[in-house]
Coordinates of C-alpha atoms and ligand atoms in Angstrom, one line a residue:
Chain A
X12 CA 8.8 -23.0 24.2
X13 CA 12.4 -23.1 23.1
X14 CA 13.8 -22.9 19.6
X15 CA 16.7 -24.9 18.3
X16 CA 18.5 -24.1 15.0
X17 CA 20.4 -27.0 13.6
X18 CA 22.9 -26.9 10.9
X19 CA 21.2 -24.2 9.0
X20 CA 22.7 -23.4 5.6
X21 CA 21.3 -21.4 2.8
X22 CA 22.0 -20.2 -0.7
X23 CA 20.2 -18.0 -3.2
X24 CA 21.1 -19.6 -6.6
X25 CA 24.9 -19.4 -6.5
X26 CA 25.3 -17.0 -3.6
X27 CA 25.9 -18.8 -0.3
X28 CA 24.3 -16.7 2.4
X29 CA 24.4 -18.8 5.6
X30 CA 26.7 -21.7 6.6
X31 CA 26.0 -24.2 9.3
X32 CA 24.3 -22.1 11.9
X33 CA 23.6 -23.8 15.2
X34 CA 21.8 -21.9 17.9
X35 CA 19.5 -22.2 20.9
X36 CA 16.9 -19.6 21.7
X37 CA 15.7 -20.4 25.2
X38 CA 12.6 -19.3 26.9
X39 CA 12.7 -15.9 28.5
X40 CA 15.9 -15.1 26.7
X41 CA 16.7 -12.3 24.3
X42 CA 19.1 -13.4 21.7
X43 CA 20.7 -10.6 19.7
X44 CA 22.1 -11.3 16.2
X45 CA 24.7 -8.9 14.9
X46 CA 26.8 -9.0 11.8
X47 CA 28.0 -7.0 8.9
X48 CA 25.5 -5.8 6.2
X49 CA 24.4 -8.5 3.9
X50 CA 25.6 -11.4 6.0
X51 CA 22.2 -13.0 6.1
X52 CA 20.7 -11.8 9.4
X53 CA 17.3 -11.1 7.9
X54 CA 17.3 -14.3 6.0
X55 CA 18.1 -16.2 9.2
X56 CA 15.2 -14.5 11.0
X57 CA 12.8 -15.3 8.2
X58 CA 13.8 -18.9 8.6
X59 CA 13.2 -18.9 12.3
X60 CA 9.7 -17.6 11.7
X61 CA 8.9 -20.0 9.0
X62 CA 8.7 -17.5 6.2
X63 CA 11.5 -19.1 4.2
X64 CA 13.0 -22.6 3.9
X65 CA 16.7 -23.1 4.5
X66 CA 18.5 -25.1 1.8
X67 CA 19.8 -27.4 4.5
X68 CA 19.2 -27.8 8.2
X69 CA 16.1 -27.2 10.3
X70 CA 14.5 -25.0 13.0
X71 CA 13.0 -27.1 15.8
X72 CA 10.4 -26.1 18.3
X73 CA 11.1 -27.7 21.7
X74 CA 8.0 -28.1 23.8
X75 CA 4.6 -26.6 23.0
X76 CA 3.7 -22.9 23.1
X77 CA 1.3 -21.8 25.9
X78 CA -2.3 -22.7 25.3
X79 CA -3.5 -19.1 25.0
X80 CA -0.9 -18.2 22.4
X81 CA -2.5 -17.3 19.0
X82 CA 0.7 -17.0 16.9
X83 CA 3.8 -18.5 18.5
X84 CA 6.4 -16.9 16.3
X85 CA 5.6 -13.2 15.8
X86 CA 7.5 -10.6 13.9
X87 CA 8.1 -6.9 14.5
X88 CA 9.4 -5.4 11.2
X89 CA 11.9 -2.6 10.6
X90 CA 9.4 -0.8 8.4
X91 CA 6.5 -1.4 10.8
X92 CA 4.3 -3.1 8.1
X93 CA 1.1 -1.4 9.2
X94 CA -1.9 -1.3 6.8
X95 CA -2.2 2.4 6.0
X96 CA -6.0 2.0 5.4
X97 CA -6.7 0.8 8.8
X98 CA -6.7 2.7 12.1
X99 CA -4.4 1.8 15.0
X100 CA -7.2 -0.3 16.4
X101 CA -7.9 -1.8 13.0
X102 CA -4.3 -2.8 12.6
X103 CA -4.3 -4.7 15.9
X104 CA -7.7 -6.1 15.1
X105 CA -6.5 -7.5 11.8
X106 CA -4.3 -10.2 13.4
X107 CA -7.2 -11.3 15.7
X108 CA -9.9 -11.5 13.1
X109 CA -8.9 -15.0 11.8
X110 CA -9.1 -16.5 15.3
X111 CA -12.4 -17.8 16.7
X112 CA -13.4 -15.3 19.4
X113 CA -16.4 -13.0 19.9
X114 CA -16.2 -9.3 19.2
X115 CA -16.2 -8.5 22.9
X116 CA -13.2 -10.7 23.6
X117 CA -11.4 -9.1 20.6
X118 CA -12.1 -5.6 21.8
X119 CA -10.8 -6.6 25.3
X120 CA -7.5 -7.7 23.9
X121 CA -7.2 -4.6 21.7
X122 CA -7.9 -2.3 24.6
X123 CA -5.4 -4.2 26.8
X124 CA -2.5 -4.1 24.4
X125 CA -3.1 -0.5 23.4
X126 CA -3.1 0.4 27.1
X127 CA 0.1 -1.5 27.6
X128 CA 1.8 0.4 24.8
X129 CA 0.3 3.7 25.9
X130 CA -1.6 4.1 22.7
X131 CA -5.2 4.2 24.0
X132 CA -5.6 7.8 23.0
X133 CA -4.6 7.1 19.4
X134 CA -7.1 4.2 18.8
X135 CA -8.8 6.0 15.9
X136 CA -5.6 7.4 14.2
X137 CA -4.4 6.3 10.8
X138 CA -0.7 5.4 10.5
X139 CA 0.1 8.5 8.3
X140 CA -0.9 10.6 11.3
X141 CA 1.7 8.9 13.6
X142 CA 5.4 9.5 14.1
X143 CA 7.8 6.7 13.4
X144 CA 8.2 5.8 17.1
X145 CA 4.4 5.6 17.5
X146 CA 4.1 3.4 14.4
X147 CA 6.6 1.0 15.9
X148 CA 4.6 1.0 19.1
X149 CA 1.5 0.0 17.2
X150 CA 3.5 -2.8 15.6
X151 CA 4.6 -3.9 19.1
X152 CA 1.0 -3.7 20.3
X153 CA -0.1 -5.8 17.4
X154 CA 2.6 -8.4 18.1
X155 CA 1.5 -8.5 21.8
X156 CA -2.1 -9.0 20.9
X157 CA -1.5 -12.6 19.6
X158 CA 0.4 -13.5 22.8
X159 CA 3.5 -14.7 21.0
X160 CA 5.8 -17.4 22.5
X161 CA 8.8 -15.8 20.7
X162 CA 9.2 -12.3 19.3
X163 CA 11.2 -12.0 16.1
X164 CA 12.5 -8.5 15.6
X165 CA 14.4 -7.4 12.5
X166 CA 16.1 -4.1 13.3
X167 CA 12.9 -2.7 14.8
X168 CA 14.5 0.6 15.8
X169 CA 16.6 1.3 12.7
X170 CA 14.1 3.5 11.0
X171 CA 13.8 5.8 14.0
X172 CA 15.8 8.8 15.1
X173 CA 18.2 8.3 18.0
X174 CA 16.0 9.9 20.7
X175 CA 13.0 7.9 19.8
X176 CA 15.2 4.8 19.7
X177 CA 16.3 5.4 23.3
X178 CA 12.7 5.7 24.4
X179 CA 11.5 2.6 22.6
X180 CA 14.5 0.7 23.9
X181 CA 13.4 1.6 27.4
X182 CA 9.9 0.4 26.6
X183 CA 11.3 -3.0 25.3
X184 CA 13.3 -3.4 28.5
X185 CA 10.3 -2.5 30.7
X186 CA 8.2 -4.9 28.8
X187 CA 10.7 -7.7 29.3
X188 CA 10.9 -7.0 33.0
X189 CA 7.2 -7.4 33.2
X190 CA 6.6 -10.3 30.8
X191 CA 9.9 -12.1 30.3
X192 CA 9.3 -12.6 26.6
X193 CA 11.5 -14.7 24.4
X194 CA 13.0 -12.9 21.5
X195 CA 15.5 -13.0 18.6
X196 CA 16.6 -9.5 17.9
X197 CA 18.5 -8.6 14.8
X198 CA 20.4 -5.4 14.9
X199 CA 23.6 -3.7 13.6
X200 CA 23.7 -1.4 16.6
X201 CA 26.1 -2.8 19.2
X202 CA 24.7 -0.6 22.0
X203 CA 21.3 -2.0 21.5
X204 CA 22.7 -5.5 21.5
X205 CA 24.5 -5.1 24.9
X206 CA 21.5 -3.3 26.4
X207 CA 19.0 -6.0 25.5
X208 CA 20.8 -9.2 24.8
X209 CA 21.2 -12.1 27.2
X210 CA 23.1 -13.8 24.4
X211 CA 24.8 -12.0 21.5
X212 CA 25.5 -13.9 18.3
X213 CA 28.1 -12.5 16.1
X214 CA 27.9 -13.5 12.4
X215 CA 30.8 -13.3 10.0
X216 CA 30.5 -11.7 6.6
X217 CA 28.8 -13.6 3.9
X218 CA 28.5 -16.5 3.9
X219 CA 27.3 -15.9 7.5
X220 CA 28.8 -18.2 10.1
X221 CA 28.8 -17.9 13.8
X222 CA 32.0 -16.1 14.7
X223 CA 31.3 -15.9 18.4
X224 CA 28.5 -16.1 21.0
X225 CA 28.8 -13.7 24.0
X226 CA 26.6 -14.3 27.0
X227 CA 25.8 -11.4 29.3
X228 CA 24.5 -12.4 32.8
X229 CA 23.8 -8.9 34.1
X230 CA 20.1 -8.4 34.6
X231 CA 18.5 -6.0 32.1
X232 CA 17.5 -3.5 34.8
X233 CA 21.1 -3.1 35.9
X234 CA 22.3 -2.2 32.5
X235 CA 22.6 1.5 32.7
X236 CA 24.6 3.6 30.3
X237 CA 28.2 4.2 31.3
X238 CA 28.6 0.7 32.7
X239 CA 32.2 -0.3 32.4
X240 CA 31.5 -4.0 32.1
X241 CA 29.1 -3.4 29.2
X242 CA 31.5 -1.0 27.5
X243 CA 34.2 -3.6 27.6
X244 CA 31.9 -6.1 26.0
X245 CA 30.8 -3.6 23.4
X246 CA 34.4 -2.9 22.6
X247 CA 35.1 -6.5 22.2
X248 CA 32.1 -7.0 19.9
X249 CA 33.2 -4.0 17.9
X250 CA 36.7 -5.5 17.4
X251 CA 35.1 -8.7 16.1
X252 CA 32.7 -6.8 13.8
X253 CA 35.3 -4.3 12.5
X254 CA 37.4 -6.8 10.7
X255 CA 34.4 -8.5 9.2
X256 CA 32.8 -5.2 8.2
X257 CA 36.0 -4.0 6.6
X258 CA 36.4 -7.3 4.7
X259 CA 32.8 -7.2 3.6
X260 CA 33.3 -3.7 2.3
X261 CA 36.2 -4.8 0.2
X262 CA 34.2 -7.7 -1.2
X263 CA 31.5 -5.4 -2.5
X264 CA 34.1 -3.4 -4.3
X265 CA 35.3 -6.5 -6.1
X266 CA 31.9 -7.6 -7.3
Chain B
X7 CA 15.7 34.7 24.2
X8 CA 17.6 35.9 21.1
X9 CA 21.1 36.1 19.9
X10 CA 22.5 39.4 21.4
X11 CA 25.2 40.0 18.9
X12 CA 22.7 39.6 16.1
X13 CA 20.5 42.3 17.4
X14 CA 23.2 44.9 17.3
X15 CA 23.8 44.5 13.6
X16 CA 21.8 46.9 11.4
X17 CA 23.7 46.7 8.2
X18 CA 23.0 44.5 5.1
X19 CA 20.1 44.0 2.8
X20 CA 17.4 41.3 3.0
X21 CA 18.1 38.0 1.3
X22 CA 16.2 38.0 -2.0
X23 CA 13.3 35.6 -2.0
X24 CA 13.4 33.0 -4.7
X25 CA 11.2 30.2 -3.5
X26 CA 7.5 29.7 -4.2
X27 CA 5.7 29.1 -7.4
X28 CA 5.3 25.7 -9.2
X29 CA 2.2 25.0 -7.1
X30 CA -0.9 25.5 -9.1
X31 CA -3.9 25.7 -6.9
X32 CA -7.5 25.6 -8.1
X33 CA -9.2 29.0 -7.6
X34 CA -13.0 28.5 -7.2
X35 CA -14.3 31.4 -9.1
X36 CA -12.0 31.4 -12.2
X37 CA -13.6 28.4 -13.9
X38 CA -17.2 29.7 -14.0
X39 CA -15.9 33.1 -15.1
X40 CA -14.0 31.6 -18.0
X41 CA -17.0 29.5 -18.9
X42 CA -19.5 32.3 -18.9
X43 CA -17.1 34.6 -20.7
X44 CA -16.6 32.1 -23.5
X45 CA -20.4 31.5 -23.9
X46 CA -21.1 35.2 -23.8
X47 CA -18.4 35.8 -26.5
X48 CA -19.9 33.0 -28.6
X49 CA -23.4 34.3 -28.3
X50 CA -22.3 37.8 -29.1
X51 CA -20.4 36.6 -32.1
X52 CA -23.4 34.7 -33.5
X53 CA -25.8 37.6 -33.0
X54 CA -23.4 40.1 -34.6
X55 CA -22.9 37.8 -37.6
X56 CA -19.2 37.5 -36.8
X57 CA -19.7 33.7 -36.5
X58 CA -21.9 32.4 -39.3
X59 CA -24.9 30.4 -38.1
X60 CA -24.0 27.7 -40.7
X61 CA -20.7 27.1 -39.0
X62 CA -21.8 27.2 -35.4
X63 CA -25.3 27.9 -33.9
X64 CA -25.7 30.4 -31.1
X65 CA -25.7 28.9 -27.6
X66 CA -29.2 30.2 -27.2
X67 CA -30.3 28.2 -30.2
X68 CA -28.7 25.1 -28.8
X69 CA -30.5 25.8 -25.5
X70 CA -33.8 26.1 -27.4
X71 CA -33.1 22.8 -29.0
X72 CA -32.5 21.4 -25.5
X73 CA -35.8 22.9 -24.2
X74 CA -37.6 21.4 -27.2
X75 CA -36.0 18.0 -26.2
X76 CA -37.3 18.4 -22.7
X77 CA -40.8 19.5 -23.7
X78 CA -41.3 16.7 -26.1
X79 CA -40.2 14.2 -23.5
X80 CA -37.7 12.8 -25.8
X81 CA -34.8 13.8 -23.5
X82 CA -35.7 11.2 -21.0
X83 CA -36.1 8.5 -23.6
X84 CA -32.7 9.2 -25.0
X85 CA -31.1 9.5 -21.6
X86 CA -32.7 6.4 -20.3
X87 CA -31.6 4.3 -23.3
X88 CA -28.1 5.6 -23.1
X89 CA -27.7 5.4 -19.3
X90 CA -29.0 1.8 -19.3
X91 CA -26.5 0.7 -21.9
X92 CA -23.7 2.7 -20.2
X93 CA -24.4 1.4 -16.7
X94 CA -24.9 -2.2 -17.6
X95 CA -21.9 -2.3 -19.9
X96 CA -19.6 -0.3 -17.7
X97 CA -20.6 -2.1 -14.5
X98 CA -20.3 -5.6 -15.8
X99 CA -17.1 -4.8 -17.7
X100 CA -15.5 -3.3 -14.6
X101 CA -16.7 -6.2 -12.4
X102 CA -15.4 -8.8 -14.7
X103 CA -12.2 -6.8 -15.2
X104 CA -11.6 -6.7 -11.5
X105 CA -12.1 -10.4 -11.1
X106 CA -9.9 -11.4 -14.1
X107 CA -7.3 -8.8 -13.0
X108 CA -7.2 -10.3 -9.5
X109 CA -6.7 -13.8 -10.9
X110 CA -3.9 -12.6 -13.1
X111 CA -2.4 -10.7 -10.1
X112 CA -2.5 -13.7 -7.8
X113 CA -2.0 -16.9 -9.8
X114 CA 0.9 -17.9 -12.0
X115 CA -1.3 -20.0 -14.3
X116 CA -3.8 -17.2 -14.9
X117 CA -0.9 -14.8 -15.4
X118 CA 0.9 -16.9 -18.0
X119 CA -2.3 -17.9 -19.8
X120 CA -4.3 -14.7 -19.8
X121 CA -1.9 -11.7 -19.6
X122 CA -0.5 -12.1 -23.2
X123 CA -4.1 -12.4 -24.4
X124 CA -5.1 -9.2 -22.6
X125 CA -2.0 -7.4 -23.9
X126 CA -2.9 -8.5 -27.5
X127 CA -6.6 -7.5 -27.3
X128 CA -6.2 -4.3 -25.2
X129 CA -4.9 -2.1 -28.0
X130 CA -7.6 -3.0 -30.6
X131 CA -10.0 -0.2 -30.9
X132 CA -13.2 -2.0 -29.9
X133 CA -15.2 0.0 -32.4
X134 CA -13.6 -2.1 -35.1
X135 CA -15.2 -5.1 -33.5
X136 CA -18.7 -3.6 -33.5
X137 CA -19.8 -5.4 -36.8
X138 CA -18.7 -8.7 -35.3
X139 CA -20.6 -8.0 -32.1
X140 CA -23.7 -7.2 -34.2
X141 CA -23.4 -10.6 -35.8
X142 CA -22.8 -12.3 -32.5
X143 CA -25.2 -10.5 -30.2
X144 CA -27.8 -9.1 -32.6
X145 CA -28.4 -5.5 -33.7
X146 CA -30.4 -4.6 -30.5
X147 CA -29.1 -3.9 -27.1
X148 CA -26.8 -6.9 -26.9
X149 CA -24.1 -5.6 -29.3
X150 CA -24.1 -2.1 -27.7
X151 CA -23.7 -3.4 -24.2
X152 CA -21.1 -5.9 -25.4
X153 CA -19.0 -3.2 -27.0
X154 CA -19.0 -1.1 -23.8
X155 CA -18.4 -4.2 -21.7
X156 CA -15.5 -5.3 -23.9
X157 CA -14.0 -1.8 -24.0
X158 CA -14.1 -1.3 -20.3
X159 CA -13.0 -4.8 -19.4
X160 CA -9.4 -4.6 -20.6
X161 CA -8.3 -1.3 -19.1
X162 CA -9.8 -2.5 -15.8
X163 CA -7.9 -5.9 -16.0
X164 CA -4.6 -4.1 -16.6
X165 CA -5.2 -1.5 -13.8
X166 CA -6.2 -4.2 -11.4
X167 CA -3.3 -6.5 -11.8
X168 CA -0.9 -3.6 -12.1
X169 CA -2.3 -2.4 -8.7
X170 CA -1.9 -5.8 -7.2
X171 CA 1.7 -6.1 -8.5
X172 CA 2.4 -2.8 -6.7
X173 CA 1.0 -3.9 -3.3
X174 CA 3.9 -3.7 -0.8
X175 CA 5.2 -7.3 -0.5
X176 CA 6.2 -6.4 3.1
X177 CA 2.5 -6.1 4.0
X178 CA 1.8 -9.5 2.5
X179 CA 4.6 -11.1 4.3
X180 CA 3.4 -9.5 7.5
X181 CA 0.0 -11.1 6.9
X182 CA 1.6 -14.5 6.4
X183 CA 3.7 -14.1 9.5
X184 CA 0.6 -13.5 11.6
X185 CA -0.9 -16.7 10.1
X186 CA -3.8 -14.9 8.3
X187 CA -5.7 -17.1 5.9
X188 CA -5.1 -16.7 2.2
X189 CA -8.6 -15.3 1.8
X190 CA -7.9 -12.7 4.6
X191 CA -4.7 -11.7 2.9
X192 CA -6.5 -11.2 -0.4
X193 CA -9.5 -9.4 1.1
X194 CA -7.8 -7.3 3.7
X195 CA -4.3 -6.6 2.3
X196 CA -4.1 -7.1 -1.4
X197 CA -7.4 -5.7 -2.7
X198 CA -7.4 -2.6 -0.5
X199 CA -3.8 -2.0 -1.5
X200 CA -4.8 -2.3 -5.2
X201 CA -7.9 -0.1 -4.8
X202 CA -6.2 3.3 -5.7
X203 CA -5.1 1.8 -9.0
X204 CA -8.5 0.1 -9.6
X205 CA -10.2 3.5 -9.1
X206 CA -8.0 5.3 -11.4
X207 CA -8.6 2.5 -13.9
X208 CA -12.4 3.1 -13.4
X209 CA -11.9 6.8 -14.3
X210 CA -10.3 5.8 -17.6
X211 CA -12.8 3.1 -18.4
X212 CA -15.7 5.5 -17.8
X213 CA -14.3 7.8 -20.5
X214 CA -13.9 4.9 -22.8
X215 CA -17.4 3.7 -22.1
X216 CA -18.9 7.0 -23.2
X217 CA -16.9 7.0 -26.4
X218 CA -18.0 3.5 -27.2
X219 CA -21.6 4.3 -26.2
X220 CA -21.9 7.0 -28.9
X221 CA -20.2 4.9 -31.5
X222 CA -22.5 1.9 -30.8
X223 CA -25.6 4.1 -30.8
X224 CA -24.7 5.5 -34.2
X225 CA -25.4 2.1 -35.7
X226 CA -29.0 1.2 -35.6
X227 CA -30.4 2.7 -32.4
X228 CA -33.7 4.4 -32.2
X229 CA -33.1 6.2 -28.9
X230 CA -29.9 7.2 -27.2
X231 CA -27.7 10.3 -27.2
X232 CA -25.6 8.9 -30.0
X233 CA -28.6 8.3 -32.1
X234 CA -29.8 11.8 -31.4
X235 CA -26.4 13.2 -32.5
X236 CA -26.3 11.1 -35.6
X237 CA -29.8 12.2 -36.6
X238 CA -28.9 15.9 -35.9
X239 CA -25.8 15.5 -38.0
X240 CA -27.5 14.0 -41.0
X241 CA -30.1 16.8 -40.9
X242 CA -27.4 19.5 -40.5
X243 CA -29.2 20.5 -37.4
X244 CA -26.2 21.9 -35.6
X245 CA -28.1 23.3 -32.7
X246 CA -29.3 19.8 -31.8
X247 CA -25.8 18.5 -32.4
X248 CA -24.4 20.9 -29.9
X249 CA -27.0 20.0 -27.4
X250 CA -26.2 16.3 -27.8
X251 CA -22.5 16.9 -27.3
X252 CA -23.2 19.1 -24.2
X253 CA -25.2 16.2 -22.8
X254 CA -22.3 13.8 -23.3
X255 CA -19.9 16.3 -21.6
X256 CA -22.3 16.5 -18.6
X257 CA -22.6 12.8 -18.5
X258 CA -18.8 12.5 -18.4
X259 CA -18.5 15.1 -15.7
X260 CA -21.1 13.4 -13.5
X261 CA -19.2 10.1 -13.9
X262 CA -16.0 11.7 -13.0
X263 CA -17.6 13.4 -10.0
X264 CA -19.0 10.1 -8.7
X265 CA -15.7 8.4 -9.0
X266 CA -14.0 11.3 -7.3
X267 CA -16.4 10.9 -4.4
X268 CA -15.7 7.2 -4.3
X269 CA -12.0 8.0 -4.2
X270 CA -12.5 10.5 -1.3
X271 CA -14.5 8.0 0.6
X272 CA -12.4 4.8 0.1
X273 CA -9.0 6.4 0.1
X274 CA -9.5 8.8 3.0
X275 CA -6.6 7.1 4.7
X276 CA -4.1 8.6 2.3
Ligands
LIG27 N1 15.2 -13.2 -2.1 C1 16.5 -13.1 -2.4 N2 17.0 -13.5 -3.5 C2 18.3 -13.5 -3.8 N3 19.2 -13.0 -2.9 C3 18.8 -12.5 -1.7 C4 17.4 -12.6 -1.4 N4 17.3 -12.0 -0.1 C5 18.5 -11.7 0.3 N5 19.4 -12.0 -0.7 C6 20.9 -11.8 -0.5 O1 21.3 -12.5 0.6 C7 22.2 -11.8 1.3 C8 21.8 -11.7 2.8 O2 20.6 -10.9 2.8 P1 20.0 -10.4 4.2 O3 18.9 -9.5 3.9 O4 19.6 -11.6 5.0 O5 21.2 -9.7 4.9 P2 21.2 -8.9 6.2 O6 22.3 -9.4 7.1 O7 19.9 -8.8 6.8 O8 21.7 -7.5 5.7 P3 21.3 -6.0 6.3 O9 22.2 -5.8 7.4 O10 21.6 -5.1 5.1 O11 19.9 -6.0 6.6 C9 22.4 -10.5 0.7 O12 23.6 -10.5 -0.1 C10 21.2 -10.4 -0.3 O13 21.6 -9.7 -1.4
LIG28 MG1 18.4 -7.2 7.1

């Protein structure tokens, strides 16, 4: 299943947030969305997932999601969004309970995703007992449980310290190598964007417009640190971003 | 391994400690000691004539009155009458309060229609309405239960919708993003999220229920701890009065203990 964003514009009352966004998210591709703070990245992602309606334009699904897919468009949130009163297992179970399946099948899915995210030993733990990185892995397990067609990630690593971020980034890369998931990945971290993105969309400051789209053909497994080609791309992205970020900064002072 | 240069240095004085404190911790034996000491002082004062028996009876006399109450079997009649009113009134008031609070918490129509009403009626001392309740529900059990129900209903409504308002919107959005049904979101995300607030509301409403119980029983009740206290008061039987008050205190403590247990059980994830 592909997604097609057509002429998306949005305003909150008299604040124009997004202006004429046109974008393709193709199957098996990770699309990274970067842009200065407040340019409407999170808003755009909410629209892709159907949590918010754009003022103008539409998000189209091309083709049908695979038959075994329980929730085609699935989020991974920056703040994890785990229910503190449910265990790790219970949090994964939550998103399966509304689908018709017997308890054994549900258990099987839960065991499987927890094993894939290396969380099997923590099945009975409550979120407060887990570190930030572990919580995000639970959120990833929960997202995998519904076999999404597209993963929507809003700064999933931003709440974590930099070492944990590295580790989880590797997990995301490994996972992609195995399953070739489709994703829209919002971040303000350029290193993450060049590490993970097949396509990097640079938004301008508010109102967010597409400034540039950078495609990176290099396979994810070949993208090691200290790669000159990637560094060149990152530098170029930084130049694009810097002017926007600086201008956005100035605007805030005016308001 | 340690810092070699640091080991060689022997001069200087230790950094003065200025942390600690501001962390009161319950010490188990202090409370009983204070309690026993106070009663012993009171008993001693009464026996030595330092506290006049007209002002305050000795604890032993109050205990005699209590034993008398037990022996005549009246204790159970009073307790049964009071507990029945208390439980029916408190339970139905809390249940209705949770239901209405949930409606106000979830639906715009209920919120705009009911919440001003709740705010207007909440501050009225329900005792003032007791004569009205007697006209409406009769002088028997009806008016007493209604007073307690009414008195516990409003704080529960307010606690419930306050709790729902404070549920993390991010969790609700998460539920929607996974396509959970509306009912699932309410049952599995909103209500458990509001539970801490509902339970602390229950604590408050239990205390209110006991106050209203006594007030209601002071008007036309044959049995009940309130009636017992009223009778003792009109006979100037201060020993019985103290017994009645002690019973109320114990009742309140038991309620608080039960709710504390419920909190421990339901909120063990915190
Ligand atoms: N519900 C809302 N009502 C009104 N304004 C909103 C709402 N949500 C977001 N905004 C505004 O829209 C703009 C874009 O918000 P958004 O959260 O999408 O930005 P962002 O690019 O994700 O920013 P960040 O990098 O800080 O996460 C901001 O100026 C924000 O103040
Ligand atoms: Mg954002």
